[in-house]
Short mmCIF file of C-alpha atoms in Angstrom, two decimals:
data_model
loop_
_atom_site.label_atom_id
_atom_site.label_comp_id
_atom_site.label_asym_id
_atom_site.label_seq_id
_atom_site.Cartn_x
_atom_site.Cartn_y
_atom_site.Cartn_z
CA MET X 1 0.08 -0.04 0.01
CA LYS X 2 1.35 3.14 -1.16
CA PHE X 3 -1.01 5.87 1.24
CA ASP X 4 -0.77 4.28 4.58
CA PRO X 5 -1.99 6.55 7.15
CA THR X 6 0.49 7.97 9.65
CA ILE X 7 0.66 5.97 12.69
CA SER X 8 1.67 7.16 15.95
CA PRO X 9 1.86 5.28 19.39
CA ASP X 10 -2.00 6.85 19.57
CA SER X 11 -3.39 4.87 16.55
CA ALA X 12 -1.20 1.91 16.46
CA PRO X 13 -3.65 -0.38 18.87
CA PHE X 14 -6.26 0.11 16.19
CA TRP X 15 -3.58 -1.42 13.34
CA ARG X 16 -2.48 -4.21 15.87
CA GLY X 17 -6.24 -5.03 16.11
CA ALA X 18 -6.49 -5.05 12.35
CA LYS X 19 -3.84 -7.50 12.10
CA GLU X 20 -5.87 -9.98 14.22
CA GLY X 21 -9.08 -9.36 12.44
CA LYS X 22 -10.64 -7.70 15.49
CA LEU X 23 -12.09 -3.86 15.41
CA LEU X 24 -10.72 -2.14 18.09
CA LEU X 25 -11.82 0.80 19.15
CA PRO X 26 -10.22 3.59 21.94
CA THR X 27 -12.45 3.28 25.05
CA CYS X 28 -12.98 5.74 27.91
CA ASP X 29 -14.83 5.34 31.27
CA SER X 30 -13.48 7.74 33.42
CA GLY X 31 -16.26 9.65 34.96
CA HIS X 32 -18.82 9.04 32.36
CA ALA X 33 -20.46 6.64 30.25
CA LEU X 34 -18.40 4.20 28.15
CA ARG X 35 -17.56 6.01 25.20
CA GLN X 36 -15.72 4.72 22.30
CA TRP X 37 -14.91 6.81 19.14
CA MET X 38 -12.96 7.28 15.96
CA PRO X 39 -10.40 8.19 14.77
CA PRO X 40 -7.84 7.18 17.48
CA LEU X 41 -5.25 10.20 18.34
CA GLY X 42 -4.91 9.48 21.98
CA VAL X 43 -7.44 11.71 23.69
CA CYS X 44 -11.35 11.14 24.80
CA PRO X 45 -13.25 13.68 22.82
CA GLN X 46 -15.64 14.00 25.89
CA CYS X 47 -13.63 14.27 29.03
CA ARG X 48 -9.93 14.96 27.13
CA SER X 49 -8.41 12.07 29.37
CA THR X 50 -5.27 10.75 27.88
CA ASP X 51 -5.56 7.67 30.15
CA ILE X 52 -7.42 5.61 27.39
CA GLY X 53 -7.92 1.96 26.93
CA TRP X 54 -8.82 -0.11 23.91
CA ARG X 55 -11.86 -2.77 23.67
CA GLU X 56 -13.01 -4.60 20.61
CA THR X 57 -16.48 -3.61 19.00
CA GLU X 58 -19.05 -5.43 17.13
CA PRO X 59 -17.90 -5.22 13.50
CA ARG X 60 -21.12 -4.04 12.34
CA GLY X 61 -22.98 -1.14 11.37
CA THR X 62 -25.17 0.89 9.00
CA VAL X 63 -24.19 2.88 5.90
CA VAL X 64 -24.35 6.87 6.31
CA SER X 65 -23.28 7.67 3.13
CA TRP X 66 -21.24 5.73 -0.07
CA VAL X 67 -19.29 7.00 -2.99
CA VAL X 68 -17.77 5.27 -5.98
CA TYR X 69 -14.64 6.53 -7.65
CA ARG X 70 -15.13 6.49 -11.24
CA ARG X 71 -11.71 8.47 -11.98
CA ALA X 72 -8.51 6.93 -11.37
CA PHE X 73 -6.43 9.59 -9.07
CA ALA X 74 -3.46 6.81 -8.63
CA PRO X 75 -2.24 3.67 -10.31
CA GLU X 76 -2.90 1.84 -6.98
CA PHE X 77 -6.42 2.41 -7.08
CA PRO X 78 -8.04 1.67 -10.39
CA PRO X 79 -11.44 2.62 -10.43
CA PRO X 80 -14.19 1.71 -10.01
CA TYR X 81 -14.26 1.15 -6.56
CA THR X 82 -16.68 2.08 -3.91
CA VAL X 83 -15.87 3.63 -0.20
CA ALA X 84 -18.82 3.76 2.47
CA LEU X 85 -18.82 5.50 5.78
CA VAL X 86 -20.57 3.22 8.33
CA ARG X 87 -21.92 4.32 11.63
CA LEU X 88 -21.31 1.18 14.01
CA LEU X 89 -23.92 -0.43 15.86
CA ARG X 90 -22.51 -0.47 19.53
CA ALA X 91 -20.29 2.48 19.14
CA GLN X 92 -21.20 6.25 18.86
CA THR X 93 -19.01 6.72 15.87
CA THR X 94 -18.20 5.94 12.10
CA ILE X 95 -15.69 4.03 10.13
CA PRO X 96 -14.95 4.53 6.64
CA VAL X 97 -14.49 1.27 4.67
CA PHE X 98 -13.53 -0.11 1.11
CA VAL X 99 -16.49 -1.89 -0.06
CA GLU X 100 -16.00 -5.52 -1.13
CA PRO X 101 -17.40 -6.28 -4.45
CA SER X 102 -21.08 -7.19 -4.12
CA ASP X 103 -22.47 -10.58 -4.48
CA GLY X 104 -25.69 -8.90 -5.78
CA VAL X 105 -27.01 -7.11 -2.51
CA PRO X 106 -27.05 -3.23 -3.49
CA ILE X 107 -25.74 -0.71 -1.38
CA GLU X 108 -27.91 1.88 0.10
CA VAL X 109 -27.71 4.48 2.71
CA GLY X 110 -29.04 2.52 5.84
CA SER X 111 -27.50 -0.99 4.38
CA ASN X 112 -26.18 -3.28 7.01
CA VAL X 113 -22.62 -3.75 6.69
CA GLN X 114 -20.33 -6.66 8.33
CA ILE X 115 -16.79 -5.06 8.43
CA ALA X 116 -13.60 -7.08 8.14
CA PHE X 117 -9.72 -6.58 7.58
CA ARG X 118 -8.45 -7.54 4.29
CA ARG X 119 -4.61 -8.27 4.28
CA LEU X 120 -2.92 -6.42 1.60
CA ALA X 121 0.76 -6.74 0.41
CA GLY X 122 3.34 -6.68 2.94
CA ASP X 123 2.24 -6.47 6.42
CA GLU X 124 -0.84 -3.76 5.84
CA PHE X 125 -4.57 -4.10 6.62
CA MET X 126 -7.61 -2.25 5.21
CA PRO X 127 -10.73 -2.31 6.84
CA VAL X 128 -13.64 -3.69 4.13
CA GLY X 129 -17.25 -3.31 4.55
CA ASN X 130 -19.52 -6.34 3.26
CA VAL X 131 -23.38 -5.23 2.59
CA ILE X 132 -25.39 -7.89 4.17
CA THR X 133 -29.33 -8.23 3.72
CA ARG X 134 -31.16 -5.73 5.26
CA ASP X 135 -33.06 -6.80 8.68
CA VAL Y 1 -13.76 47.60 13.90
CA GLU Y 2 -12.69 50.44 11.64
CA ALA Y 3 -11.29 48.52 8.48
CA LEU Y 4 -11.77 49.08 4.81
CA ILE Y 5 -11.00 47.24 1.47
CA THR Y 6 -9.11 50.28 -0.24
CA GLY Y 7 -7.78 48.46 -3.19
CA ILE Y 8 -8.57 45.08 -5.11
CA GLY Y 9 -6.34 43.78 -8.01
CA MET Y 10 -6.98 40.41 -9.79
CA THR Y 11 -5.14 38.83 -12.89
CA GLU Y 12 -7.19 36.69 -15.16
CA LEU Y 13 -7.74 33.07 -14.11
CA THR Y 14 -5.98 30.82 -16.48
CA LYS Y 15 -5.15 26.98 -16.96
CA GLU Y 16 -1.47 27.57 -17.84
CA ALA Y 17 -0.40 30.95 -16.67
CA SER Y 18 2.86 32.16 -18.41
CA SER Y 19 4.23 33.46 -15.16
CA GLY Y 20 4.83 32.18 -11.67
CA PRO Y 21 3.40 33.42 -8.30
CA VAL Y 22 5.48 36.44 -7.51
CA ALA Y 23 5.14 38.01 -10.85
CA LEU Y 24 1.51 37.03 -11.00
CA ALA Y 25 1.02 38.56 -7.36
CA ALA Y 26 3.12 41.96 -8.61
CA GLN Y 27 0.80 42.56 -11.47
CA ALA Y 28 -2.71 42.18 -8.97
CA MET Y 29 -0.70 44.12 -6.33
CA ASN Y 30 0.08 47.08 -8.90
CA GLU Y 31 -3.75 47.07 -9.97
CA ALA Y 32 -4.66 46.98 -6.22
CA LEU Y 33 -2.25 49.87 -5.39
CA ARG Y 34 -3.58 51.97 -8.28
CA ASP Y 35 -6.98 51.34 -7.13
CA ALA Y 36 -6.32 52.31 -3.42
CA GLY Y 37 -4.42 55.44 -4.40
CA ARG Y 38 -1.62 54.05 -2.64
CA THR Y 39 2.19 53.37 -2.88
CA HIS Y 40 4.45 50.01 -2.34
CA GLU Y 41 6.09 52.03 0.37
CA GLU Y 42 2.84 52.56 2.10
CA ILE Y 43 2.16 48.79 2.54
CA ASP Y 44 3.36 47.63 6.07
CA GLY Y 45 1.42 44.55 6.61
CA LEU Y 46 1.48 41.56 4.49
CA LEU Y 47 -1.01 38.27 4.64
CA VAL Y 48 -0.18 35.55 2.44
CA HIS Y 49 -3.02 32.81 1.98
CA ILE Y 50 -1.17 30.16 -0.18
CA GLY Y 51 2.22 29.34 0.42
CA SER Y 52 5.14 27.28 -1.42
CA PRO Y 53 4.96 25.03 -3.67
CA ARG Y 54 1.82 26.22 -5.34
CA GLY Y 55 2.47 29.63 -4.19
CA GLN Y 56 5.18 31.76 -2.59
CA ASP Y 57 5.95 32.53 1.28
CA TYR Y 58 5.33 35.90 2.80
CA ASP Y 59 9.21 36.47 2.99
CA ARG Y 60 10.03 35.65 -0.57
CA PHE Y 61 6.96 37.81 -1.37
CA ALA Y 62 7.92 40.62 0.89
CA GLU Y 63 11.77 40.81 -0.77
CA SER Y 64 10.93 40.30 -4.41
CA LEU Y 65 7.73 42.63 -4.41
CA GLY Y 66 10.32 45.49 -2.48
CA LEU Y 67 8.51 45.63 0.35
CA SER Y 68 9.22 46.32 4.06
CA VAL Y 69 6.53 45.17 6.22
CA ALA Y 70 6.32 45.11 10.30
CA PHE Y 71 3.34 42.80 10.44
CA ALA Y 72 3.43 39.53 7.99
CA SER Y 73 1.73 36.34 8.44
CA GLN Y 74 0.58 33.17 6.34
CA THR Y 75 -2.11 30.67 6.56
CA TRP Y 76 -1.85 26.87 5.54
CA SER Y 77 -1.51 26.10 1.71
CA HIS Y 78 -4.83 25.19 0.45
CA GLY Y 79 -8.64 26.68 0.87
CA ARG Y 80 -10.44 28.02 3.06
CA PHE Y 81 -8.80 30.82 4.76
CA MET Y 82 -9.72 34.00 2.31
CA SER Y 83 -12.19 35.50 4.99
CA THR Y 84 -10.04 34.73 7.82
CA VAL Y 85 -6.95 36.32 6.14
CA LEU Y 86 -9.12 39.56 5.78
CA THR Y 87 -10.30 39.05 9.41
CA TYR Y 88 -6.54 39.20 10.61
CA ALA Y 89 -6.20 42.37 8.24
CA ALA Y 90 -9.12 44.07 9.84
CA LEU Y 91 -8.00 43.19 13.23
CA ALA Y 92 -4.22 44.53 12.38
CA VAL Y 93 -5.33 47.98 11.26
CA THR Y 94 -7.93 48.36 13.84
CA ASN Y 95 -5.16 47.80 16.49
CA GLY Y 96 -2.48 49.77 15.15
CA LEU Y 97 -0.19 46.79 14.02
CA ALA Y 98 -0.33 48.30 10.45
CA ASN Y 99 -2.02 50.77 8.39
CA ASN Y 100 -2.09 49.23 5.12
CA VAL Y 101 -2.14 45.50 4.76
CA ALA Y 102 -1.66 43.51 1.57
CA CYS Y 103 -3.34 40.68 1.34
CA ILE Y 104 -2.11 38.09 -1.26
CA ALA Y 105 -3.14 34.85 -2.86
CA ALA Y 106 -0.86 34.00 -6.11
CA TYR Y 107 -0.32 30.41 -7.08
CA ARG Y 108 0.21 28.57 -10.21
CA ASN Y 109 -1.73 24.99 -9.86
CA SER Y 110 -0.61 23.92 -13.40
CA SER Y 111 3.05 23.47 -12.41
CA PHE Y 112 1.82 20.21 -10.37
CA PRO Y 113 -0.21 17.06 -10.76
CA ARG Y 114 -4.08 17.35 -10.14
CA ILE Y 115 -5.67 17.45 -6.76
CA GLY Y 116 -6.16 13.94 -5.43
CA GLU Y 117 -2.99 12.89 -7.40
CA PRO Y 118 0.33 11.91 -6.04
CA GLY Y 119 2.49 14.21 -6.44
CA ASN Y 120 0.16 17.24 -5.86
CA PRO Y 121 1.55 19.47 -3.00
CA PHE Y 122 -0.85 18.60 -0.52
CA PHE Y 123 -1.23 14.90 -1.35
CA HIS Y 124 0.36 14.24 1.79
CA GLU Y 125 -2.76 15.19 3.71
CA VAL Y 126 -4.68 11.84 2.63
CA MET Y 127 -2.05 10.05 5.03
CA ARG Y 128 -2.82 12.50 7.82
CA GLU Y 129 -3.26 10.50 10.80
CA GLY Y 130 -7.11 10.44 11.69
CA GLY Y 131 -7.93 11.20 7.91
CA GLY Y 132 -7.55 14.24 5.50
CA PRO Y 133 -9.02 17.57 5.97
CA HIS Y 134 -11.81 16.75 3.30
CA GLY Y 135 -12.72 13.37 4.31
CA GLU Y 136 -9.32 11.72 2.62
CA GLN Y 137 -8.48 8.04 3.50
CA GLY Y 138 -5.51 7.50 1.35
CA GLY Y 139 -5.43 3.58 2.82
CA LEU Y 140 -9.05 3.19 1.16
CA GLY Y 141 -8.42 5.26 -1.82
CA MET Y 142 -10.48 8.19 -0.79
CA LEU Y 143 -7.63 10.26 -2.34
CA ALA Y 144 -9.50 13.41 -3.79
CA PRO Y 145 -11.65 16.05 -1.80
CA SER Y 146 -14.49 15.36 -4.27
CA GLY Y 147 -14.92 11.84 -2.27
CA GLY Y 148 -15.95 13.94 1.11
CA ALA Y 149 -18.06 16.26 -1.22
CA ALA Y 150 -19.99 13.21 -2.87
CA MET Y 151 -20.24 11.50 0.55
CA ALA Y 152 -22.16 14.55 1.91
CA TRP Y 153 -24.09 15.00 -1.26
CA ARG Y 154 -25.33 11.30 -1.03
CA ARG Y 155 -26.48 11.50 2.46
CA TYR Y 156 -28.35 15.02 2.10
CA ALA Y 157 -30.32 13.45 -1.44
CA SER Y 158 -31.03 10.20 0.51
CA LEU Y 159 -32.51 12.38 3.72
CA TYR Y 160 -34.28 14.81 1.63
CA THR Y 161 -34.99 13.03 -1.53
CA ALA Y 162 -33.13 15.52 -3.31
CA ASP Y 163 -32.70 15.53 -6.91
CA GLU Y 164 -29.28 16.20 -9.17
CA LYS Y 165 -31.31 18.97 -11.11
CA ALA Y 166 -30.71 21.03 -7.91
CA LEU Y 167 -26.71 20.49 -8.87
CA GLU Y 168 -27.36 21.19 -12.58
CA ALA Y 169 -29.21 24.34 -11.69
CA VAL Y 170 -26.32 25.63 -9.79
CA ALA Y 171 -23.63 24.72 -12.24
CA ILE Y 172 -25.69 26.40 -14.77
CA SER Y 173 -26.43 29.50 -13.16
CA GLN Y 174 -22.71 30.21 -12.10
CA ARG Y 175 -21.69 29.30 -15.59
CA SER Y 176 -24.21 32.04 -16.80
CA CYS Y 177 -22.45 34.61 -14.50
CA ALA Y 178 -18.92 33.57 -15.63
CA VAL Y 179 -19.67 34.12 -19.07
CA LEU Y 180 -20.34 37.85 -18.20
CA ASN Y 181 -16.92 37.94 -16.17
CA PRO Y 182 -13.80 38.53 -18.21
CA ARG Y 183 -11.45 37.26 -15.38
CA ALA Y 184 -13.23 33.92 -15.72
CA ALA Y 185 -11.53 30.77 -16.85
CA LEU Y 186 -14.70 29.00 -18.06
CA ARG Y 187 -16.75 31.40 -20.43
CA THR Y 188 -18.89 28.82 -22.44
CA PRO Y 189 -22.51 28.65 -21.69
CA LEU Y 190 -23.26 25.23 -20.00
CA SER Y 191 -26.36 23.45 -21.01
CA THR Y 192 -28.58 20.82 -19.36
CA THR Y 193 -27.40 18.33 -22.21
CA ASP Y 194 -23.61 19.28 -21.28
CA TYR Y 195 -24.24 18.67 -17.58
CA GLY Y 196 -26.09 15.55 -17.94
CA ALA Y 197 -23.21 14.14 -20.44
CA SER Y 198 -20.38 15.07 -17.95
CA PRO Y 199 -18.80 12.12 -16.76
CA TYR Y 200 -18.92 11.15 -12.92
CA VAL Y 201 -15.85 11.89 -11.11
CA VAL Y 202 -16.62 10.43 -7.83
CA GLU Y 203 -20.13 9.37 -8.22
CA PRO Y 204 -22.81 11.16 -7.39
CA LEU Y 205 -20.76 14.02 -8.81
CA ARG Y 206 -19.78 14.91 -12.02
CA ARG Y 207 -17.27 16.66 -13.82
CA PHE Y 208 -19.18 19.70 -13.70
CA ASP Y 209 -20.23 19.48 -10.18
CA SER Y 210 -16.31 20.22 -9.44
CA SER Y 211 -14.35 23.34 -9.62
CA LEU Y 212 -11.57 24.22 -11.95
CA PRO Y 213 -8.10 24.47 -10.40
CA VAL Y 214 -6.53 27.67 -12.16
CA ASP Y 215 -3.38 29.85 -11.97
CA GLY Y 216 -3.62 33.49 -11.00
CA ALA Y 217 -3.14 36.13 -8.34
CA ALA Y 218 -5.38 38.45 -6.37
CA CYS Y 219 -4.56 41.13 -3.63
CA VAL Y 220 -6.89 43.10 -1.53
CA ILE Y 221 -5.43 46.36 0.24
CA VAL Y 222 -6.87 46.56 3.88
CA SER Y 223 -6.48 49.95 5.50
CA ARG Y 224 -7.46 51.88 8.44
CA SER Y 225 -8.25 54.99 6.34
CA PRO Y 226 -8.68 55.42 2.52
CA ALA Y 227 -6.14 57.74 0.54
CA SER Y 228 -7.28 61.22 0.14
CA GLU Y 229 -9.04 60.94 -3.29
CA GLY Y 230 -9.87 58.97 -6.13
CA SER Y 231 -10.43 55.59 -4.38
CA THR Y 232 -13.74 54.03 -3.44
CA PRO Y 233 -13.15 52.20 -0.25
CA VAL Y 234 -15.88 49.51 1.26
CA ARG Y 235 -16.41 48.75 4.78
CA ILE Y 236 -15.46 45.53 6.09
CA ALA Y 237 -18.84 45.55 8.21
CA GLY Y 238 -18.70 42.10 9.99
CA PHE Y 239 -16.71 38.80 10.20
CA GLN Y 240 -16.36 35.49 12.05
CA GLY Y 241 -13.71 32.93 12.14
CA LEU Y 242 -13.78 29.28 10.86
CA LYS Y 243 -15.68 27.08 13.13
CA GLY Y 244 -14.11 23.51 14.37
CA GLY Y 245 -15.20 20.62 16.44
CA SER Y 246 -17.10 17.54 15.47
CA GLU Y 247 -20.19 18.88 13.87
CA ARG Y 248 -18.04 20.82 10.93
CA PHE Y 249 -17.20 19.13 7.78
CA ILE Y 250 -15.70 21.24 5.26
CA PHE Y 251 -18.15 20.29 2.39
CA GLY Y 252 -21.27 19.44 4.45
CA PRO Y 253 -23.84 21.23 6.67
CA THR Y 254 -23.60 20.68 10.35
CA GLY Y 255 -25.73 18.09 11.90
CA LEU Y 256 -25.84 16.02 8.61
CA GLY Y 257 -24.71 12.79 10.54
CA LEU Y 258 -21.08 12.23 8.59
CA TRP Y 259 -18.08 11.40 10.73
CA ASN Y 260 -18.76 12.34 14.39
CA GLN Y 261 -21.54 14.75 13.49
CA SER Y 262 -24.90 14.69 15.17
CA ASP Y 263 -27.92 13.96 12.96
CA SER Y 264 -29.45 17.38 14.31
CA ARG Y 265 -29.46 20.03 11.82
CA PRO Y 266 -30.11 23.74 13.00
CA THR Y 267 -33.43 25.45 12.48
CA ILE Y 268 -33.61 28.21 10.14
CA GLU Y 269 -33.70 30.87 12.97
CA GLU Y 270 -30.70 29.57 14.60
CA ALA Y 271 -29.12 29.34 11.20
CA ARG Y 272 -29.82 33.13 10.62
CA ARG Y 273 -28.14 34.12 13.89
CA GLN Y 274 -24.55 34.48 12.31
CA SER Y 275 -22.04 36.67 14.64
CA ALA Y 276 -20.96 38.16 11.41
CA PHE Y 277 -24.43 39.35 10.49
CA GLN Y 278 -24.97 40.80 14.03
CA MET Y 279 -21.44 42.76 13.80
CA ALA Y 280 -22.71 44.11 10.62
CA GLY Y 281 -26.04 44.95 12.12
CA ILE Y 282 -27.85 43.07 9.06
CA SER Y 283 -30.24 39.74 8.79
CA PRO Y 284 -30.08 37.66 5.65
CA SER Y 285 -32.94 39.35 4.21
CA ASP Y 286 -30.59 42.60 4.06
CA ILE Y 287 -28.02 40.60 1.93
CA ASP Y 288 -28.28 41.91 -1.65
CA THR Y 289 -25.71 39.19 -3.02
CA PHE Y 290 -23.95 36.21 -1.48
CA TYR Y 291 -21.20 34.06 -1.98
CA THR Y 292 -19.74 30.84 -0.57
CA TYR Y 293 -16.94 28.52 -1.19
CA ASP Y 294 -18.28 26.42 -3.95
CA ALA Y 295 -15.35 23.83 -4.65
CA PHE Y 296 -18.47 21.48 -5.33
CA THR Y 297 -22.18 22.28 -6.32
CA PRO Y 298 -23.87 21.06 -3.59
CA CYS Y 299 -21.70 23.17 -1.27
CA VAL Y 300 -24.01 26.23 -2.57
CA LEU Y 301 -27.12 24.66 -1.42
CA PHE Y 302 -25.76 23.48 1.90
CA ALA Y 303 -24.52 27.18 2.32
CA LEU Y 304 -28.04 28.48 1.66
CA GLU Y 305 -29.21 26.35 4.56
CA GLU Y 306 -26.29 27.05 6.86
CA PHE Y 307 -26.85 30.73 6.65
CA GLY Y 308 -30.15 31.05 6.93
CA PHE Y 309 -31.67 31.50 3.30
CA THR Y 310 -33.69 28.67 3.20
CA GLY Y 311 -34.70 25.69 6.12
CA PRO Y 312 -32.66 22.69 6.23
CA GLY Y 313 -33.46 20.61 3.15
CA GLU Y 314 -35.11 22.84 1.47
CA ALA Y 315 -32.45 24.45 -0.99
CA SER Y 316 -32.54 21.68 -3.46
CA ASP Y 317 -36.25 22.54 -4.25
CA TYR Y 318 -35.60 26.17 -4.03
CA VAL Y 319 -33.00 26.06 -6.45
CA ILE Y 320 -34.96 23.61 -8.84
CA ALA Y 321 -38.01 26.11 -8.81
CA GLU Y 322 -35.88 29.49 -9.34
CA GLY Y 323 -32.33 28.77 -9.68
CA LEU Y 324 -29.91 31.23 -8.05
CA ALA Y 325 -31.78 34.02 -9.23
CA ARG Y 326 -34.00 36.72 -7.54
CA ASN Y 327 -36.34 38.98 -10.11
CA GLY Y 328 -34.58 36.84 -12.76
CA ARG Y 329 -31.22 37.90 -11.80
CA PRO Y 330 -28.46 35.74 -10.30
CA TRP Y 331 -27.36 36.86 -6.70
CA VAL Y 332 -25.28 34.02 -5.57
CA ASN Y 333 -21.71 33.59 -6.42
CA THR Y 334 -21.94 36.31 -9.26
CA ASN Y 335 -18.40 35.95 -10.42
CA GLY Y 336 -18.98 32.30 -11.51
CA GLY Y 337 -17.71 30.92 -8.03
CA LEU Y 338 -15.09 28.42 -7.93
CA LEU Y 339 -16.73 26.39 -10.50
CA SER Y 340 -16.87 28.44 -13.45
CA GLU Y 341 -14.44 31.76 -12.68
CA GLY Y 342 -12.00 29.15 -11.22
CA HIS Y 343 -10.84 27.71 -8.01
CA PHE Y 344 -9.26 30.70 -6.43
CA ASN Y 345 -10.06 30.00 -3.09
CA GLY Y 346 -12.57 32.68 -2.69
CA TRP Y 347 -10.22 35.55 -3.57
CA GLY Y 348 -12.20 35.90 -7.03
CA HIS Y 349 -15.40 36.10 -4.69
CA ILE Y 350 -14.27 38.91 -2.37
CA HIS Y 351 -13.15 40.63 -5.85
CA GLU Y 352 -16.46 40.34 -7.13
CA MET Y 353 -18.10 41.36 -3.61
CA VAL Y 354 -16.03 44.86 -3.46
CA LEU Y 355 -17.13 45.51 -7.28
CA GLN Y 356 -20.97 44.96 -6.33
CA VAL Y 357 -20.81 46.99 -3.40
CA ARG Y 358 -19.06 49.78 -5.70
CA GLY Y 359 -21.67 49.22 -8.21
CA LYS Y 360 -18.80 48.35 -10.74
CA ALA Y 361 -19.75 44.75 -11.66
CA GLY Y 362 -20.60 45.43 -15.46
CA ALA Y 363 -23.24 43.01 -16.65
CA ARG Y 364 -23.42 41.13 -13.53
CA GLN Y 365 -24.23 44.14 -11.47
CA ILE Y 366 -27.15 43.90 -9.10
CA PRO Y 367 -28.87 46.92 -9.33
CA GLY Y 368 -28.29 49.29 -5.87
CA ALA Y 369 -26.22 46.34 -4.26
CA GLN Y 370 -24.99 47.55 -0.83
CA VAL Y 371 -24.49 44.67 1.30
CA ALA Y 372 -22.40 41.58 0.18
CA ALA Y 373 -21.99 38.89 2.30
CA TRP Y 374 -19.66 35.74 2.33
CA GLY Y 375 -20.48 32.52 4.05
CA ALA Y 376 -18.62 29.17 3.87
CA LEU Y 377 -19.61 25.81 5.14
CA ALA Y 378 -16.13 25.91 7.17
CA GLY Y 379 -18.29 28.45 9.26
CA ASP Y 380 -16.46 31.70 8.27
CA ALA Y 381 -18.14 34.88 7.38
CA LEU Y 382 -17.44 38.38 6.19
CA VAL Y 383 -19.90 41.26 5.24
CA VAL Y 384 -18.68 44.26 3.04
CA SER Y 385 -20.92 47.14 2.59
CA THR Y 386 -20.83 50.72 1.18
CA ALA Y 387 -18.53 52.97 3.02
#
């Protein structure tokens, strides 16, 4: 992957979780209800604590929006490909995912998505979403 | 605040300028100083919007333009800071840091690969920890600002059953203004057929939903007082800064449910309460002509809602029914906007706002225009009025 995100010690656990196929989110419960959020940058946006932990969340959510890249911007990503923003089922935040080519279930705003991590060349992982049948 | 825009200057916006940023800036600055009735020696402040490598940095500009300034600053190397630069200038002259501040945006995009392509000067932002400033996610192939803009439009269109016809109306209205603007890069009328035939870039947005990167320069002189005679200053009547926080997305309205936004849009009454409008003593109905950061067509619809011209979710129907016209005359982004004048980060807009308030906008003139307002999805706003 040519366009890896910058990773600091604050976001590294997310990518370590990805390697094990787990959706790990930064987690804080110091003095307020349990909160999990993205992107992980080492601070709880609610209480500003930097003493945060990491917990797995259910890798499912619903599509907030989605787009299809039709023009090539870089050879590493030949079009067309789809990216969706997914609101997680059990965390108060969203995660963008690369949408796997569908087996016939069309993507819509509100579609249910199962999130996994696809291994790329080298030791890199990418969050991918698969649209599942609407409940 | 006691601050005036005393001079404006701007080059033509083109795809392949025959000069680099400093020489382009020199032309715009010469024009702005003539307009202000001032000399280079009277410029004691310098604010630069776009630095190197697209533009130049304040130190090079100052030296190469033969300036000697005591107040200089610079904002980041891409968009969204036009009204903030003018706000800094207004605060500087009001508080005695300088008497005449030259605000400069000058750059040559055609020296570089296109935005969203590796090698563009701000491509590194797609790898920014936590994601880029327009929703970019390099690892997922979300490489261009159009990706974030497309996310916002899809979400909005789904929530409000909005039609692409609204985007078409924005593109066509703004092109009709650019046709009348000799500075504009795109001066051929746009038809519904042209719009419908334009390919998707990031679906659901088409090529004609996207602005055009250009080369050029603009200079705005902000002063404490006008020169003795010959100039036509306009008043900086109100301003507010960029807003930040989880509710803000550069290409979407607040409360649309994107990223960490809530699902709660402001009401029209809340949207009408802008501190820049209050500072200027106006309400949206006093605004004769309105300008916004239209990097993509949906931004215009969202801005009409964000600044209280229509209620949430209503702008698309409004634009389909009436275009961007009042009494049959366009009143929004009358320069053609970033979409058709060329993407000059709002400097073409402020140039046009000054012309409109002076009554010098030629065929684009709104009769009797006295108040022009800028309001962008980044949250910033600026009001100029007759002095």
